[in-house]
CSV table of C-alpha atoms and ligand atoms in Angstrom, one decimal:
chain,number,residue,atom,x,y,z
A,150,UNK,CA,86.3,162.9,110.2
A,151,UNK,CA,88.4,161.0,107.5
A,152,UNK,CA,90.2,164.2,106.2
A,153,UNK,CA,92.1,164.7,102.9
A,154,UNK,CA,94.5,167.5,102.3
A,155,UNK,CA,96.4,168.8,99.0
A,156,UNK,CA,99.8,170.0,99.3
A,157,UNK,CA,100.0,172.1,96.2
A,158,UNK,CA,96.6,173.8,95.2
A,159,UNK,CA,97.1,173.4,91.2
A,160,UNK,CA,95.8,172.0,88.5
A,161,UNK,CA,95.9,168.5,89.6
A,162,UNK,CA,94.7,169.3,93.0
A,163,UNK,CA,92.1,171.1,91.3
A,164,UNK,CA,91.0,168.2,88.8
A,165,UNK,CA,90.7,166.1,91.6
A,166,UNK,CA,88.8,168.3,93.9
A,167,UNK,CA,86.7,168.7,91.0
A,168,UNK,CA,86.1,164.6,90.1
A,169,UNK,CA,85.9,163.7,93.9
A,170,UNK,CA,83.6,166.4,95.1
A,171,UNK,CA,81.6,165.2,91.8
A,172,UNK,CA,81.9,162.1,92.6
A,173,UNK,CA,80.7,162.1,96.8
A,174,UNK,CA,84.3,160.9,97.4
A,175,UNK,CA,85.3,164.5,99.0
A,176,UNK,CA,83.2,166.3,101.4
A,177,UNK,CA,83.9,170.0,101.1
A,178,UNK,CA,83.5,170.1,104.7
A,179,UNK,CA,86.8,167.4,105.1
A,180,UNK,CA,89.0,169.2,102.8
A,181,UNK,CA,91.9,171.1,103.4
A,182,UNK,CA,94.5,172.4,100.8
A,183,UNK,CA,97.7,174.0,101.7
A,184,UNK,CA,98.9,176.2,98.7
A,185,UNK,CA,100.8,179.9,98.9
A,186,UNK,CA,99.0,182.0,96.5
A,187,UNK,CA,96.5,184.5,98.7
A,188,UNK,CA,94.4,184.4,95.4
A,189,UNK,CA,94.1,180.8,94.3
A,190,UNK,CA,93.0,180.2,98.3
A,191,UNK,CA,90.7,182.4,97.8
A,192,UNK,CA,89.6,181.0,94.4
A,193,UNK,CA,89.4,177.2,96.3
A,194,UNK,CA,87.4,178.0,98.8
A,195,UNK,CA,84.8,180.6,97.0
A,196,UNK,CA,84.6,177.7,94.1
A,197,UNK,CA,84.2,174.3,95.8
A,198,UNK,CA,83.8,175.2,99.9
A,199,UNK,CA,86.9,173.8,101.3
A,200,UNK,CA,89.7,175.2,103.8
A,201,UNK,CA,92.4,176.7,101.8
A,202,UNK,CA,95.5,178.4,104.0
A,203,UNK,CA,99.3,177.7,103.0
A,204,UNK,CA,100.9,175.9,106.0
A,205,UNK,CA,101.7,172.0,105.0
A,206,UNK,CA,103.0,170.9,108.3
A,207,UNK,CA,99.3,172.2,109.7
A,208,UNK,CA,98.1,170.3,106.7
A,209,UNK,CA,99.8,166.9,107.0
A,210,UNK,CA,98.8,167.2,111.3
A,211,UNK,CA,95.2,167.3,110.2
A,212,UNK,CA,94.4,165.1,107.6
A,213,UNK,CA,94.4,161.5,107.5
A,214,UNK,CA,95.3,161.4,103.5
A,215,UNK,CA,97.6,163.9,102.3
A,216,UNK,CA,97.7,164.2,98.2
A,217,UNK,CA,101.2,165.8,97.0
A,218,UNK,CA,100.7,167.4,93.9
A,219,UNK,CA,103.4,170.0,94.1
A,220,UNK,CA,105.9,170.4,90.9
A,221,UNK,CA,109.3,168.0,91.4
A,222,UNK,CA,111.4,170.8,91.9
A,223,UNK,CA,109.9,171.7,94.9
A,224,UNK,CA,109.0,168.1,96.4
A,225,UNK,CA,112.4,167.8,98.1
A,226,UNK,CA,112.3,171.3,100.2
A,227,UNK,CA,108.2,170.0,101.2
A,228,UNK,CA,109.5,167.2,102.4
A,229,UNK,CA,111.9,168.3,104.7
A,230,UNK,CA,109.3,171.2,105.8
A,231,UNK,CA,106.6,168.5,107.1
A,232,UNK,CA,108.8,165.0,107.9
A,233,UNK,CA,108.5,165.7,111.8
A,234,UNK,CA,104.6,165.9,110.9
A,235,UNK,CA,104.3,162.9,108.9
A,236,UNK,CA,106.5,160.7,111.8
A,237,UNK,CA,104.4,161.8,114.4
A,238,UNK,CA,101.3,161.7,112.8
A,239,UNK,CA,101.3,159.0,109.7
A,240,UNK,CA,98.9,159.8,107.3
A,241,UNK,CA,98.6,158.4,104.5
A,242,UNK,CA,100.3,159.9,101.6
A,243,UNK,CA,99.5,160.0,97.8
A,244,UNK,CA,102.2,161.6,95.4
A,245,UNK,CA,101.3,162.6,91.5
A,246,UNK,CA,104.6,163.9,91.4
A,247,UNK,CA,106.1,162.8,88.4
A,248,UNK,CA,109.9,160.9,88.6
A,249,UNK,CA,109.8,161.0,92.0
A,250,UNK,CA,109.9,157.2,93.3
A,251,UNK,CA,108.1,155.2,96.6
A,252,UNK,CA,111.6,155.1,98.2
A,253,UNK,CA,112.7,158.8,97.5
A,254,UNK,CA,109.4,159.4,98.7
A,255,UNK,CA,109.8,157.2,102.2
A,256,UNK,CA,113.2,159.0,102.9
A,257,UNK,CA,112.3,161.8,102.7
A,258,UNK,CA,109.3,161.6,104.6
A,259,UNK,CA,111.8,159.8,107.2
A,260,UNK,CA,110.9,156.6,106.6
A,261,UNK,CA,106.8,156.5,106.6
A,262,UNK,CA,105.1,153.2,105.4
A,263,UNK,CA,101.7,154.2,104.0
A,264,UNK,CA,102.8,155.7,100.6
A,265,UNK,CA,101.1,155.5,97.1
A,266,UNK,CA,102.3,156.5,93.9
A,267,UNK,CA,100.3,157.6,91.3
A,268,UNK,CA,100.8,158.7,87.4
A,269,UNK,CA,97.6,160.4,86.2
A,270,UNK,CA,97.8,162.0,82.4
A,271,UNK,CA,96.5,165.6,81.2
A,272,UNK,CA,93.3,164.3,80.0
A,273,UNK,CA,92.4,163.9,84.0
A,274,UNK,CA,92.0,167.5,83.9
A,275,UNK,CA,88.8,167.1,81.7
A,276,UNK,CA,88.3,164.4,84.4
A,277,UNK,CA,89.3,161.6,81.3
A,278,UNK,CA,92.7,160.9,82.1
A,279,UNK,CA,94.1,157.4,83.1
A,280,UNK,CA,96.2,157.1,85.9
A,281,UNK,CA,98.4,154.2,87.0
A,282,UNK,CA,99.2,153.3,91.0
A,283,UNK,CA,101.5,151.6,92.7
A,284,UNK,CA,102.1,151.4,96.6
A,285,UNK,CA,104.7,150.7,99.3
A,286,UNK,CA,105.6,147.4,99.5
A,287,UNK,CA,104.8,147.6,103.3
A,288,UNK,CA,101.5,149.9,102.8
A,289,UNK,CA,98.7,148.1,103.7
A,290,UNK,CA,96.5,147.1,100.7
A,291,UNK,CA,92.9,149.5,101.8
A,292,UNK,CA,95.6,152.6,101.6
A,293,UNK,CA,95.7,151.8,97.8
A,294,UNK,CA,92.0,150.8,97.1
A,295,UNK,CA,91.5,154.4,99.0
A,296,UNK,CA,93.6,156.1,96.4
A,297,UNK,CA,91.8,154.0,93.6
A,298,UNK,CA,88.6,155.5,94.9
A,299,UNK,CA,89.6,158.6,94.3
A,300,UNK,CA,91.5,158.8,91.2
A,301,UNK,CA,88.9,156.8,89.6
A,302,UNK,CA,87.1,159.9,89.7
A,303,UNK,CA,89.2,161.6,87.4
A,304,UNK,CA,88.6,158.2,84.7
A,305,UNK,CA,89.9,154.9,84.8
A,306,UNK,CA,92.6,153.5,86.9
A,307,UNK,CA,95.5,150.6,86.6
A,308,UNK,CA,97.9,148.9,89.0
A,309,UNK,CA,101.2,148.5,87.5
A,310,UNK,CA,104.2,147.7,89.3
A,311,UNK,CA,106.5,150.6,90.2
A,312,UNK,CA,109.5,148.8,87.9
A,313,UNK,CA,107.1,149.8,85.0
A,314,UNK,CA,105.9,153.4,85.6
A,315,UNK,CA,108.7,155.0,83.4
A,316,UNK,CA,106.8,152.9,80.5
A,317,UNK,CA,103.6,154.3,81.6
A,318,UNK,CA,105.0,157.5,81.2
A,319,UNK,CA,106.1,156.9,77.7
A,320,UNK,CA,102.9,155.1,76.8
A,321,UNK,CA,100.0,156.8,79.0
A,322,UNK,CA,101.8,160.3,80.3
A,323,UNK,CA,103.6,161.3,77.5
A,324,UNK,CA,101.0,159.2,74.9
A,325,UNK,CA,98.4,162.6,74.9
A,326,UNK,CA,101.3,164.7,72.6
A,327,UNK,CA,101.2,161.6,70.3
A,328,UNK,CA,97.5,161.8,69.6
A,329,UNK,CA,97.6,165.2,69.5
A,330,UNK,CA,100.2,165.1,66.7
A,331,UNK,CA,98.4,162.5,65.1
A,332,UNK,CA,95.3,164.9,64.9
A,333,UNK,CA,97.2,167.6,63.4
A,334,UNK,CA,98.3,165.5,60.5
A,335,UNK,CA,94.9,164.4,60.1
A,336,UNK,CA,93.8,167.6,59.7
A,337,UNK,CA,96.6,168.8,57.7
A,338,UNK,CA,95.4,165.9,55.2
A,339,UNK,CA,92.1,167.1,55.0
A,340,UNK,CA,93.1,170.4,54.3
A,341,UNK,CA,95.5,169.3,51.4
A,342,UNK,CA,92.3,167.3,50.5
A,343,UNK,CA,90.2,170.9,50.3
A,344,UNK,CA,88.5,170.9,53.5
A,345,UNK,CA,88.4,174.1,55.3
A,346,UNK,CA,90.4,173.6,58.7
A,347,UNK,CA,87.4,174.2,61.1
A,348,UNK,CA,85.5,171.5,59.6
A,349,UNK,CA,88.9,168.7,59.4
A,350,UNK,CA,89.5,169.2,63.1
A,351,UNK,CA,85.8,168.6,64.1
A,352,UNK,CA,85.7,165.6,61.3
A,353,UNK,CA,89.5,164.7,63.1
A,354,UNK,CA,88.5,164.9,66.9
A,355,UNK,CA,85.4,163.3,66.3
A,356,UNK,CA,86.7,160.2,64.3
A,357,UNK,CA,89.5,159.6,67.3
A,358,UNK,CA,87.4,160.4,70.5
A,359,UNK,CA,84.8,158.3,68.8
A,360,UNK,CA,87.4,155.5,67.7
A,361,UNK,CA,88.4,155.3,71.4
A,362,UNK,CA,85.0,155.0,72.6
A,363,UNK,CA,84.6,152.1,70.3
A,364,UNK,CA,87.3,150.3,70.7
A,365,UNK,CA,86.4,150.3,74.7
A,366,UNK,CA,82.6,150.0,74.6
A,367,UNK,CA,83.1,146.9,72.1
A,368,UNK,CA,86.0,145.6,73.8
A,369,UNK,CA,87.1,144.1,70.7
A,370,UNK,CA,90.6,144.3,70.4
A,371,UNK,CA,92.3,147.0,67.7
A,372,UNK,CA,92.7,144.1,65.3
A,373,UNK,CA,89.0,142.9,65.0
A,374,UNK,CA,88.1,147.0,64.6
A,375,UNK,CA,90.4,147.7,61.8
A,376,UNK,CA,89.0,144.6,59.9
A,377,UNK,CA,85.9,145.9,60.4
A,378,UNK,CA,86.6,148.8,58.4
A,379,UNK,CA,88.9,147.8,56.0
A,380,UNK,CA,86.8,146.4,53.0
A,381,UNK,CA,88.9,144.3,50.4
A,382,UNK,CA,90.8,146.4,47.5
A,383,UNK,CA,88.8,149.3,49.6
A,384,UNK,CA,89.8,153.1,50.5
A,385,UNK,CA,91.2,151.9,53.8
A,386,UNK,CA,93.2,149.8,53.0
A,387,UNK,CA,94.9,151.7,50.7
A,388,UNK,CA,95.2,154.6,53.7
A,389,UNK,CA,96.7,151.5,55.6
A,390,UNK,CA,99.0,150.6,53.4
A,391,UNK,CA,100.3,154.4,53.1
A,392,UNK,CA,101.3,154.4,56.5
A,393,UNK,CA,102.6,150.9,56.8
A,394,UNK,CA,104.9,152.1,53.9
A,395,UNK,CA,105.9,154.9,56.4
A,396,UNK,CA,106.5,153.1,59.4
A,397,UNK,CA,104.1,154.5,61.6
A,398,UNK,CA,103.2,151.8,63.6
A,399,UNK,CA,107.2,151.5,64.1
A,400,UNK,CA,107.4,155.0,65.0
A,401,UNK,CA,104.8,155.0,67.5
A,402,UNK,CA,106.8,152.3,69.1
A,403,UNK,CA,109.8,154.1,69.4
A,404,UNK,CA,108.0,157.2,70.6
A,405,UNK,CA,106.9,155.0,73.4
A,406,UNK,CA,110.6,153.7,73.8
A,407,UNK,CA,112.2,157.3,73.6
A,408,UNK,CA,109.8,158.6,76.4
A,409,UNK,CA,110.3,155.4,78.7
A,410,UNK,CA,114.2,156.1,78.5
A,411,UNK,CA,113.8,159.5,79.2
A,412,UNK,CA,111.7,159.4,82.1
A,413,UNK,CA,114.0,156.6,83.0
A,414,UNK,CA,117.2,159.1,83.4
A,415,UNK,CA,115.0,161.9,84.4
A,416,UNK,CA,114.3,160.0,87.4
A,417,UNK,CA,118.1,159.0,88.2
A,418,UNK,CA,117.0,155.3,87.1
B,161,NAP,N1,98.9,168.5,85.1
B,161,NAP,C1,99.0,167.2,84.7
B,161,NAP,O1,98.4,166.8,83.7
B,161,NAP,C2,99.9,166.2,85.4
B,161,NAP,C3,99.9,164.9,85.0
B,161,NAP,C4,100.7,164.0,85.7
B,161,NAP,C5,101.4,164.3,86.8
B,161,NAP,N2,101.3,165.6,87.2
B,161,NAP,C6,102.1,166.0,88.4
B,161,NAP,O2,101.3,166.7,89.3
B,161,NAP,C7,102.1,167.6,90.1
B,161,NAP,C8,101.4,169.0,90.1
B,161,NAP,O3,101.2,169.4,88.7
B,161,NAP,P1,100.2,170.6,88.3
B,161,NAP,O4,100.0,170.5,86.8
B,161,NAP,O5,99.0,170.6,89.2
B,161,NAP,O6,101.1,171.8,88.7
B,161,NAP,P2,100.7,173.3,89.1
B,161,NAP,O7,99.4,173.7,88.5
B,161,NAP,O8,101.9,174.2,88.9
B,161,NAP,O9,100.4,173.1,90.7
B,161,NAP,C9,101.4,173.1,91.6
B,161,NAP,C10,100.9,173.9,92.8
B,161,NAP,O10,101.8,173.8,93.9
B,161,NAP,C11,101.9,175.1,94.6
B,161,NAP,N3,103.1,175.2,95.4
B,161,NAP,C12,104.3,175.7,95.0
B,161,NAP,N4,105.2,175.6,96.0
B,161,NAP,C13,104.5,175.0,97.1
B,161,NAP,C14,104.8,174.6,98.4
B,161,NAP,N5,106.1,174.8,98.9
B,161,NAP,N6,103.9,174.1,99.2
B,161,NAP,C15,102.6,173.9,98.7
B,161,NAP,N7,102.3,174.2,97.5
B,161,NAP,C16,103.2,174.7,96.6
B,161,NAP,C17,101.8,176.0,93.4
B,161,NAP,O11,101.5,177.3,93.9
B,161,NAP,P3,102.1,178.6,93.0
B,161,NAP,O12,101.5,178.4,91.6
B,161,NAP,O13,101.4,179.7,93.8
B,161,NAP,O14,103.5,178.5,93.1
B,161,NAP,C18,100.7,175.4,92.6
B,161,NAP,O15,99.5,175.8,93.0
B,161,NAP,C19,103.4,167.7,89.4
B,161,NAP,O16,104.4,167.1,90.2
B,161,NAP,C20,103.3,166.9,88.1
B,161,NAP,O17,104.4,166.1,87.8
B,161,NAP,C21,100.6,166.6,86.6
């Protein structure tokens, strides 16, 4: 039986149970999750039928893919608590922990060679998200089309490069708070504009979940769109201009640039 266990029964853990069970990646049957709480053990396996217990060197001896999706803080001390299991046994192991690099990662685990690295985002938990992977450089390549498999169940997925995933960070993990922000202005504009609030944020979501969905369903690129919509001496254009004048699309950039560098020292990089 081609087990997968979750260190760390939490959100993540969840959104992925949730997307791979969904999806006929998981098995309830071939899941195990090792997490402390008496009550969220009980809430895992009354919800989606899987083994739920809190011991992660039993965990890492029974499964052949282990997922870590414990908080950073507490990677280290898991680590140390199931490297004797992980030398003996060698599963394969996929981290989501964030700022936690591959070699970290191999150390601690004493020095394991089938190691993924993955950077899902929030929306994931709506089963939306987009999640960039990277693997080992001695991790054979079906470990990382295994992990593919199943993040793409929680949206879409991208290989980038480890070098890169403080960009993705800034760009894709932080990049939900920038969209979010840009929402709230939107709606704020409509309300100075005599909307009522309720119906800005529905006009607001709509027009960005909907821009998205265009933008990837046409696969034109943002360019093409915008020309699309932007009708000479028109209303857009003169929205356009507004923010040009602001230096939005300059901002953005260095929002991107700010969060890149931060993850970069977060991480000791
Ligand atoms: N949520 C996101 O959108 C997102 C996005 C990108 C990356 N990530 C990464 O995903 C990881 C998990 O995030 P999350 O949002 O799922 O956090 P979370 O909801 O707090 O889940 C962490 C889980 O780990 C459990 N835990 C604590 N100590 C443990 C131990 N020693 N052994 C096993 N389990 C332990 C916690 O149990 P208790 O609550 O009982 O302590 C909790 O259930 C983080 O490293 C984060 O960087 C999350």
């Amino acid at each position: 039986m081609a087990r997968w266990g979750f260190i760390g029964g939490g959100k993540m853990a969840e959104a992925l149970l949730r997307g791979g069970l969904a999806a006929g990646i998981l098995k309830p049957q071939e899941v195990l999750i090792s997490t402390p709480g008496k009550d969220r053990q009980e809430y895992l396996r009354k919800t989606y039928g899987v083994a739920a217990f809190f011991d992660n060197p039993r965990l890492v001896r029974e499964c052949e893919t282990v997922v870590l999706a414990v908080k950073p803080q507490v990677l280290s001390g898991v680590l140390e608590e199931i490297r004797e299991a992980a030398r003996k046994h060698r599963p394969l192991f996929i981290s989501v922990v964030a700022g936690f690099p591959l070699e970290r990662l191999k150390a601690g685990l004493g020095g394991v060679e089938r190691l993924v690295r993955v950077m899902p985002n929030t929306p994931a938990l709506v089963l939306s998200g987009v999640s960039a992977l990277c693997k080992a450089p001695e991790t054979p390549e079906e470990d990382l089309s295994r992990a593919e498999a199943l993040f793409s169940a929680l949206g879409e997925v991208v290989r980038v490069p480890e070098a890169l995933f403080d960009a993705v960070t800034g760009l894709s993990g932080s990049g939900p708070a920038y969209v979010f922000a840009f929402i709230e202005a939107l709606v704020d504009g409509g309300v100075r504009e005599g909307l009522s609030r309720e119906v800005a944020e529905r006009l607001a979501v709509g027009t960005v979940l909907g821009a998205a969905r265009l933008m990837k369903e046409t696969g034109k690129d943002p360019y093409a769109l915008k020309a699309m919509v932007t009708s000479p001496g028109g209303t857009t254009i003169a929205g356009l201009k507004a923010l040009a004048d602001r230096g939005f699309h300059g901002a953005v950039m260095e929002a991107v640039a700010a969060a890149t560098r931060r993850a970069r020292e977060l991480s000791g990089g």
